[in-house]
Amino acid sequence: ALVLLIASALLIRSFDRLRHVDPGYETQDLFTFQFAPEEEYLKDAPSFARFHLEFKERLAALPGVERVGVVENVPLDESVSSERFQSEATAGDDDSGTLLSFTWTAGDYFRAMGIEVLGGRIFTDDDHLTHPGNVLVSRSAANLLWPGQDPVGKRLRMRNRETWETVVGVVDDVLQDSFRQAAEPMVYFPLVGQDPANSRPISSPGYVLKTRRADEIAPEVRALVRQVAPTAPMYRVYTMERLAARSMTDLSFTSLTLGVASGLALILGLVGLYGVLSYAVAERTREIGLRMALGAAASRVRGMVVGQGAKVLMAGILAGTAAAFLATRALGSLLFEVGTFDLSTYLIVTGLLVLVGLAASYLPARRASKVDPMEALRSE
């Protein structure tokens, strides 16, 4: 019981800390989806970009939609690509570059997601039309490339490209893959609808809708998708709250399973302790009666039985603590910001188990203190 209780307590503490992680964006009132249009006129990267830039405006006209953003990889749903980037100050033959993640965005993505702009500005319509070479970087990316400096106005490039990009804004870090993983240093490119040289062939980006109708807007969005691309499948339909919950599914399920198991084990343990002490009292009825006949106080008899229960408890706690220390190592991959030997968790769980165990010992002890000495001796 102690092993299961400690394991479930560690998982519950991990789950609670995971729930309070700041991912760098909001999760409430956000609806996300993707679809892949296959219209004949979508023949190159700019045509796909123009299609999605225009479609986001139609989405913005839906009732209750406050903002619409487009992103190549929706956080908590898809991973992003990574590449080595060089800053203008350090670029050279011997500079291998800094590994950064990158993605493409359009529309009001940063405001829709609630991602804080820390400096400079976000993308404008001009950035999306002709791409004058502007990018945004996350806070951690800026710290890696230009530590202690203002990155706005600085230039960077992918190591394998000759084109330099100018940083026009800095945004806060976001958790991309999971609440468990640290934020990736990120570079954001604008989705470009005119310049073929700087347009990426993104056929099915993710859409993010800021709306209080996130749980019910899917049918209207699906109808709009059918209007512009009748044969296009609409998929990866989620709310951000669901994606956030999915990110913690493994921990919550394991916590629930171990919690139920530990509860059953605790009940069985207490019933067993109660049964052992009740049997001991029954077997020692004559001894208890004799003690009381010789003047032993009822409180002393109760203390004797509770003390016997305490010895059983201590033996179980010592063995259980050692077993828990070994068993919880298997939970290392599930725990979040909690060590496998978290002293406070061990002390709290052990203390509660002692209190409950002593309470279970009290009933047999109370029965023993009410033994009638004459009846006990006469029955023998």
Short mmCIF file of C-alpha atoms in Angstrom, two decimals:
data_model
loop_
_atom_site.label_atom_id
_atom_site.label_comp_id
_atom_site.label_asym_id
_atom_site.label_seq_id
_atom_site.Cartn_x
_atom_site.Cartn_y
_atom_site.Cartn_z
CA ALA A 1 0.00 0.00 0.00
CA LEU A 2 2.78 2.44 0.88
CA VAL A 3 4.59 1.80 -2.41
CA LEU A 4 1.45 2.49 -4.45
CA LEU A 5 0.50 5.51 -2.33
CA ILE A 6 3.92 7.12 -2.74
CA ALA A 7 3.96 6.40 -6.48
CA SER A 8 0.50 7.89 -7.01
CA ALA A 9 1.36 10.91 -4.84
CA LEU A 10 4.47 11.60 -6.94
CA LEU A 11 2.42 11.38 -10.13
CA ILE A 12 -0.31 13.62 -8.73
CA ARG A 13 2.26 16.25 -7.78
CA SER A 14 3.79 15.99 -11.25
CA PHE A 15 0.37 16.35 -12.87
CA ASP A 16 -0.42 19.40 -10.75
CA ARG A 17 2.85 21.08 -11.72
CA LEU A 18 2.28 20.21 -15.37
CA ARG A 19 -1.17 21.82 -15.24
CA HIS A 20 0.37 25.08 -14.06
CA VAL A 21 3.07 25.26 -16.74
CA ASP A 22 2.88 28.42 -18.84
CA PRO A 23 3.16 27.26 -22.48
CA GLY A 24 3.57 30.80 -23.79
CA TYR A 25 0.11 30.85 -25.35
CA GLU A 26 -3.53 30.51 -24.37
CA THR A 27 -5.43 27.24 -24.54
CA GLN A 28 -8.97 28.50 -23.94
CA ASP A 29 -11.33 29.58 -26.73
CA LEU A 30 -9.09 28.33 -29.55
CA PHE A 31 -10.23 26.09 -32.41
CA THR A 32 -7.68 24.52 -34.77
CA PHE A 33 -7.90 22.47 -37.95
CA GLN A 34 -6.17 21.69 -41.23
CA PHE A 35 -7.33 20.90 -44.74
CA ALA A 36 -5.54 20.12 -47.99
CA PRO A 37 -7.06 21.81 -51.08
CA GLU A 38 -6.26 20.16 -54.41
CA GLU A 39 -7.68 22.72 -56.82
CA GLU A 40 -6.21 22.84 -60.33
CA TYR A 41 -5.06 26.44 -60.06
CA LEU A 42 -2.91 25.67 -57.00
CA LYS A 43 0.24 24.85 -58.94
CA ASP A 44 3.05 26.51 -57.00
CA ALA A 45 4.02 27.80 -53.57
CA PRO A 46 2.68 31.37 -54.04
CA SER A 47 -0.71 30.12 -55.25
CA PHE A 48 -1.09 27.93 -52.17
CA ALA A 49 -0.07 30.85 -49.96
CA ARG A 50 -2.56 33.21 -51.63
CA PHE A 51 -5.30 30.61 -51.25
CA HIS A 52 -4.74 30.29 -47.50
CA LEU A 53 -4.27 34.03 -47.00
CA GLU A 54 -7.63 34.64 -48.68
CA PHE A 55 -9.38 31.77 -46.92
CA LYS A 56 -8.43 33.09 -43.49
CA GLU A 57 -10.40 36.25 -44.31
CA ARG A 58 -13.50 34.15 -44.93
CA LEU A 59 -12.97 32.39 -41.63
CA ALA A 60 -12.66 35.75 -39.87
CA ALA A 61 -16.17 36.63 -41.12
CA LEU A 62 -17.79 33.71 -39.29
CA PRO A 63 -19.99 34.74 -36.32
CA GLY A 64 -18.09 34.87 -33.05
CA VAL A 65 -14.62 34.61 -34.57
CA GLU A 66 -12.36 37.27 -33.07
CA ARG A 67 -9.02 36.48 -34.73
CA VAL A 68 -7.66 34.00 -37.27
CA GLY A 69 -4.07 32.86 -37.61
CA VAL A 70 -2.29 30.46 -39.93
CA VAL A 71 0.76 28.42 -38.95
CA GLU A 72 2.60 25.56 -40.58
CA ASN A 73 2.74 23.55 -37.34
CA VAL A 74 0.11 23.99 -34.62
CA PRO A 75 1.67 23.76 -31.13
CA LEU A 76 1.00 20.49 -29.27
CA ASP A 77 -0.16 18.92 -32.54
CA GLU A 78 2.86 18.88 -34.87
CA SER A 79 6.60 19.25 -34.49
CA VAL A 80 8.56 21.91 -36.32
CA SER A 81 11.63 21.65 -38.53
CA SER A 82 15.08 22.76 -37.41
CA GLU A 83 18.15 24.12 -39.16
CA ARG A 84 21.41 25.80 -38.28
CA PHE A 85 21.31 29.59 -38.48
CA GLN A 86 24.13 32.10 -38.58
CA SER A 87 24.07 35.68 -37.37
CA GLU A 88 25.72 38.36 -39.46
CA ALA A 89 28.27 39.02 -36.74
CA THR A 90 29.52 35.44 -36.53
CA ALA A 91 29.03 34.11 -40.07
CA GLY A 92 32.17 32.63 -41.56
CA ASP A 93 33.68 29.47 -42.90
CA ASP A 94 34.36 28.18 -39.40
CA ASP A 95 30.88 29.04 -38.04
CA SER A 96 28.73 25.91 -37.94
CA GLY A 97 25.73 27.96 -36.90
CA THR A 98 23.20 27.68 -34.09
CA LEU A 99 20.49 25.03 -34.26
CA LEU A 100 17.08 26.73 -34.25
CA SER A 101 13.57 25.56 -35.03
CA PHE A 102 11.53 27.41 -37.64
CA THR A 103 8.00 27.64 -39.02
CA TRP A 104 5.79 29.83 -41.23
CA THR A 105 2.87 31.96 -40.04
CA ALA A 106 0.25 34.30 -41.45
CA GLY A 107 -2.71 36.37 -40.37
CA ASP A 108 -3.23 37.27 -36.74
CA TYR A 109 -1.53 34.15 -35.44
CA PHE A 110 0.37 35.65 -32.52
CA ARG A 111 -2.59 37.66 -31.20
CA ALA A 112 -4.98 34.74 -31.72
CA MET A 113 -2.73 32.45 -29.70
CA GLY A 114 -1.99 35.08 -27.08
CA ILE A 115 1.77 34.90 -27.70
CA GLU A 116 3.38 37.99 -26.19
CA VAL A 117 5.32 40.33 -28.45
CA LEU A 118 8.43 41.37 -26.49
CA GLY A 119 9.90 43.83 -28.97
CA GLY A 120 9.54 45.21 -32.46
CA ARG A 121 6.45 44.23 -34.43
CA ILE A 122 4.70 41.21 -35.93
CA PHE A 123 4.17 40.55 -39.64
CA THR A 124 2.15 42.92 -41.83
CA ASP A 125 0.34 42.37 -45.15
CA ASP A 126 3.46 43.54 -47.00
CA ASP A 127 5.48 40.77 -45.36
CA HIS A 128 2.98 38.21 -46.61
CA LEU A 129 2.75 39.61 -50.13
CA THR A 130 6.32 40.18 -51.26
CA HIS A 131 8.48 39.07 -48.32
CA PRO A 132 10.99 41.92 -47.96
CA GLY A 133 13.22 39.56 -45.97
CA ASN A 134 11.68 40.00 -42.52
CA VAL A 135 11.45 37.38 -39.78
CA LEU A 136 10.50 37.12 -36.12
CA VAL A 137 12.54 35.31 -33.49
CA SER A 138 11.65 33.91 -30.10
CA ARG A 139 13.26 35.15 -26.91
CA SER A 140 15.53 32.11 -26.52
CA ALA A 141 16.63 32.30 -30.17
CA ALA A 142 17.54 35.97 -29.68
CA ASN A 143 19.54 35.12 -26.55
CA LEU A 144 21.45 32.42 -28.40
CA LEU A 145 22.35 34.56 -31.41
CA TRP A 146 22.72 37.99 -29.78
CA PRO A 147 23.15 37.57 -26.01
CA GLY A 148 22.58 40.82 -24.14
CA GLN A 149 21.67 42.73 -27.32
CA ASP A 150 18.49 44.02 -28.91
CA PRO A 151 17.88 41.62 -31.83
CA VAL A 152 15.52 43.94 -33.71
CA GLY A 153 17.31 45.06 -36.87
CA LYS A 154 19.90 42.28 -36.67
CA ARG A 155 20.26 39.82 -39.56
CA LEU A 156 20.46 36.05 -39.75
CA ARG A 157 20.35 33.32 -42.36
CA MET A 158 20.14 29.58 -42.70
CA ARG A 159 23.65 28.20 -42.95
CA ASN A 160 22.99 26.64 -46.35
CA ARG A 161 21.44 29.79 -47.87
CA GLU A 162 22.88 33.07 -49.08
CA THR A 163 19.79 35.17 -48.32
CA TRP A 164 19.91 37.27 -45.15
CA GLU A 165 16.73 37.87 -43.13
CA THR A 166 16.13 40.92 -40.93
CA VAL A 167 14.62 40.50 -37.47
CA VAL A 168 11.63 42.85 -37.12
CA GLY A 169 10.22 41.49 -33.87
CA VAL A 170 10.77 39.27 -30.84
CA VAL A 171 8.05 37.06 -29.35
CA ASP A 172 7.90 34.96 -26.22
CA ASP A 173 8.97 31.33 -26.18
CA VAL A 174 6.28 28.69 -26.69
CA LEU A 175 6.06 24.99 -25.92
CA GLN A 176 5.72 23.27 -29.27
CA ASP A 177 5.68 19.51 -28.74
CA SER A 178 4.70 18.97 -25.13
CA PHE A 179 4.27 20.68 -21.78
CA ARG A 180 7.12 18.49 -20.57
CA GLN A 181 9.73 19.74 -23.02
CA ALA A 182 11.54 23.06 -22.86
CA ALA A 183 10.62 25.76 -25.35
CA GLU A 184 12.50 25.50 -28.62
CA PRO A 185 14.36 28.60 -29.89
CA MET A 186 12.27 29.58 -32.90
CA VAL A 187 12.46 31.60 -36.11
CA TYR A 188 9.15 32.61 -37.74
CA PHE A 189 8.91 33.27 -41.48
CA PRO A 190 5.92 34.94 -43.15
CA LEU A 191 3.75 32.88 -45.48
CA VAL A 192 4.39 34.62 -48.83
CA GLY A 193 1.83 34.88 -51.63
CA GLN A 194 3.70 36.69 -54.43
CA ASP A 195 7.44 36.06 -54.49
CA PRO A 196 8.15 32.51 -55.77
CA ALA A 197 11.76 32.67 -54.62
CA ASN A 198 10.76 33.18 -50.99
CA SER A 199 7.48 31.27 -50.86
CA ARG A 200 7.31 27.88 -49.20
CA PRO A 201 5.00 25.21 -50.71
CA ILE A 202 2.73 24.79 -47.69
CA SER A 203 -0.36 23.01 -48.97
CA SER A 204 -2.10 22.32 -45.66
CA PRO A 205 -1.14 24.66 -42.81
CA GLY A 206 -2.98 24.78 -39.52
CA TYR A 207 -5.65 27.39 -38.84
CA VAL A 208 -6.17 28.85 -35.39
CA LEU A 209 -9.48 30.58 -34.62
CA LYS A 210 -9.91 32.67 -31.49
CA THR A 211 -13.58 32.27 -30.58
CA ARG A 212 -15.73 31.58 -27.56
CA ARG A 213 -17.55 29.08 -29.76
CA ALA A 214 -14.53 26.81 -30.09
CA ASP A 215 -16.54 23.75 -29.00
CA GLU A 216 -19.34 24.27 -31.52
CA ILE A 217 -17.94 26.09 -34.56
CA ALA A 218 -16.65 23.01 -36.42
CA PRO A 219 -19.78 22.47 -38.61
CA GLU A 220 -19.66 26.07 -39.88
CA VAL A 221 -15.95 25.81 -40.65
CA ARG A 222 -16.49 22.49 -42.43
CA ALA A 223 -19.24 24.05 -44.57
CA LEU A 224 -16.90 26.90 -45.51
CA VAL A 225 -14.16 24.45 -46.45
CA ARG A 226 -16.60 22.63 -48.76
CA GLN A 227 -17.42 25.89 -50.49
CA VAL A 228 -13.83 26.66 -51.44
CA ALA A 229 -12.52 23.11 -51.88
CA PRO A 230 -15.36 20.54 -52.14
CA THR A 231 -13.08 17.51 -52.23
CA ALA A 232 -10.58 18.66 -49.61
CA PRO A 233 -10.49 16.64 -46.39
CA MET A 234 -10.68 18.60 -43.13
CA TYR A 235 -8.62 16.95 -40.42
CA ARG A 236 -6.72 17.46 -37.16
CA VAL A 237 -9.80 19.20 -35.79
CA TYR A 238 -9.19 20.14 -32.16
CA THR A 239 -9.60 22.78 -29.54
CA MET A 240 -6.36 23.88 -27.89
CA GLU A 241 -7.80 22.74 -24.56
CA ARG A 242 -8.11 19.23 -25.97
CA LEU A 243 -4.56 19.33 -27.32
CA ALA A 244 -3.32 20.49 -23.91
CA ALA A 245 -5.23 17.68 -22.19
CA ARG A 246 -3.85 15.17 -24.69
CA SER A 247 -0.34 16.35 -23.86
CA MET A 248 -0.92 15.20 -20.28
CA THR A 249 -2.89 12.02 -21.02
CA ASP A 250 -0.14 9.56 -20.15
CA LEU A 251 0.45 11.16 -16.77
CA SER A 252 -3.23 11.59 -15.88
CA PHE A 253 -4.11 8.00 -16.85
CA THR A 254 -1.20 6.53 -14.90
CA SER A 255 -2.05 8.75 -11.90
CA LEU A 256 -5.66 7.57 -11.97
CA THR A 257 -4.71 3.91 -12.31
CA LEU A 258 -2.17 4.03 -9.50
CA GLY A 259 -4.53 6.12 -7.37
CA VAL A 260 -7.27 3.50 -7.61
CA ALA A 261 -4.80 0.67 -7.00
CA SER A 262 -3.28 2.43 -3.99
CA GLY A 263 -6.73 3.13 -2.56
CA LEU A 264 -7.67 -0.55 -2.81
CA ALA A 265 -4.32 -1.59 -1.36
CA LEU A 266 -4.79 0.83 1.54
CA ILE A 267 -8.26 -0.53 2.28
CA LEU A 268 -6.99 -4.12 2.19
CA GLY A 269 -4.06 -3.18 4.40
CA LEU A 270 -6.26 -1.50 6.98
CA VAL A 271 -8.74 -4.37 6.96
CA GLY A 272 -5.84 -6.77 7.43
CA LEU A 273 -4.42 -4.74 10.32
CA TYR A 274 -7.85 -4.55 11.92
CA GLY A 275 -8.30 -8.30 11.52
CA VAL A 276 -4.90 -9.15 12.99
CA LEU A 277 -5.43 -6.94 16.02
CA SER A 278 -8.99 -8.17 16.53
CA TYR A 279 -7.73 -11.75 16.46
CA ALA A 280 -4.95 -10.86 18.90
CA VAL A 281 -7.46 -9.28 21.28
CA ALA A 282 -9.69 -12.35 21.07
CA GLU A 283 -6.74 -14.66 21.77
CA ARG A 284 -5.57 -12.55 24.71
CA THR A 285 -8.96 -12.00 26.32
CA ARG A 286 -7.99 -13.92 29.48
CA GLU A 287 -4.68 -12.05 29.75
CA ILE A 288 -6.42 -8.71 29.29
CA GLY A 289 -9.07 -9.65 31.84
CA LEU A 290 -6.38 -10.68 34.33
CA ARG A 291 -4.50 -7.43 33.82
CA MET A 292 -7.65 -5.42 34.41
CA ALA A 293 -8.53 -7.54 37.45
CA LEU A 294 -5.12 -6.71 38.87
CA GLY A 295 -5.78 -3.01 38.40
CA ALA A 296 -4.65 -2.19 34.85
CA ALA A 297 -6.43 0.92 33.62
CA ALA A 298 -8.51 0.81 30.44
CA SER A 299 -6.25 3.45 28.88
CA ARG A 300 -3.23 1.24 29.47
CA VAL A 301 -4.95 -1.71 27.80
CA ARG A 302 -5.83 0.47 24.82
CA GLY A 303 -2.23 1.65 24.63
CA MET A 304 -0.99 -1.93 24.68
CA VAL A 305 -3.13 -2.92 21.69
CA VAL A 306 -2.42 0.28 19.75
CA GLY A 307 1.28 -0.23 20.44
CA GLN A 308 1.07 -3.70 18.96
CA GLY A 309 -0.54 -2.18 15.87
CA ALA A 310 2.16 0.50 15.74
CA LYS A 311 4.86 -2.19 15.63
CA VAL A 312 3.15 -3.80 12.65
CA LEU A 313 2.84 -0.37 11.02
CA MET A 314 6.49 0.53 11.53
CA ALA A 315 7.65 -2.78 10.08
CA GLY A 316 5.44 -2.21 7.05
CA ILE A 317 6.56 1.40 6.66
CA LEU A 318 10.26 0.53 6.77
CA ALA A 319 9.82 -2.23 4.21
CA GLY A 320 7.44 -0.12 2.10
CA THR A 321 9.73 2.91 2.05
CA ALA A 322 12.66 0.83 0.84
CA ALA A 323 10.47 -0.82 -1.81
CA ALA A 324 9.03 2.54 -2.88
CA PHE A 325 12.51 4.02 -3.29
CA LEU A 326 13.36 1.21 -5.71
CA ALA A 327 9.99 1.00 -7.47
CA THR A 328 9.53 4.72 -8.16
CA ARG A 329 12.68 4.80 -10.26
CA ALA A 330 10.55 3.28 -13.00
CA LEU A 331 8.42 6.45 -12.95
CA GLY A 332 11.31 8.72 -13.86
CA SER A 333 10.10 9.33 -17.42
CA LEU A 334 6.61 10.27 -16.21
CA LEU A 335 7.55 12.60 -13.37
CA PHE A 336 7.72 16.34 -14.02
CA GLU A 337 9.76 18.65 -11.78
CA VAL A 338 9.48 16.06 -8.98
CA GLY A 339 12.28 13.69 -8.03
CA THR A 340 11.74 9.96 -7.55
CA PHE A 341 12.81 10.47 -3.92
CA ASP A 342 10.87 13.59 -3.04
CA LEU A 343 11.31 13.82 0.74
CA SER A 344 8.18 15.88 1.41
CA THR A 345 6.02 13.38 -0.52
CA TYR A 346 7.49 10.45 1.40
CA LEU A 347 6.96 12.19 4.76
CA ILE A 348 3.40 13.28 4.02
CA VAL A 349 2.28 9.89 2.70
CA THR A 350 4.01 8.03 5.53
CA GLY A 351 2.50 10.36 8.13
CA LEU A 352 -1.00 9.91 6.72
CA LEU A 353 -0.57 6.15 6.62
CA VAL A 354 0.52 6.14 10.28
CA LEU A 355 -2.53 8.18 11.30
CA VAL A 356 -4.93 5.97 9.37
CA GLY A 357 -3.22 2.83 10.66
CA LEU A 358 -3.44 3.98 14.27
CA ALA A 359 -7.10 4.81 13.72
CA ALA A 360 -7.65 1.26 12.45
CA SER A 361 -5.88 -0.03 15.58
CA TYR A 362 -8.12 1.95 17.90
CA LEU A 363 -11.28 -0.11 17.38
CA PRO A 364 -9.75 -3.41 18.57
CA ALA A 365 -8.01 -1.46 21.37
CA ARG A 366 -11.32 0.05 22.47
CA ARG A 367 -12.95 -3.37 22.47
CA ALA A 368 -10.08 -4.74 24.57
CA SER A 369 -10.48 -1.95 27.15
CA LYS A 370 -14.14 -2.90 27.63
CA VAL A 371 -13.43 -6.53 28.49
CA ASP A 372 -15.20 -7.53 31.72
CA PRO A 373 -12.45 -9.09 33.91
CA MET A 374 -14.85 -11.49 35.67
CA GLU A 375 -16.48 -12.64 32.44
CA ALA A 376 -13.07 -13.15 30.81
CA LEU A 377 -11.79 -15.23 33.74
CA ARG A 378 -15.04 -17.20 34.07
CA SER A 379 -15.01 -18.11 30.36
CA GLU A 380 -11.58 -19.67 30.80
#
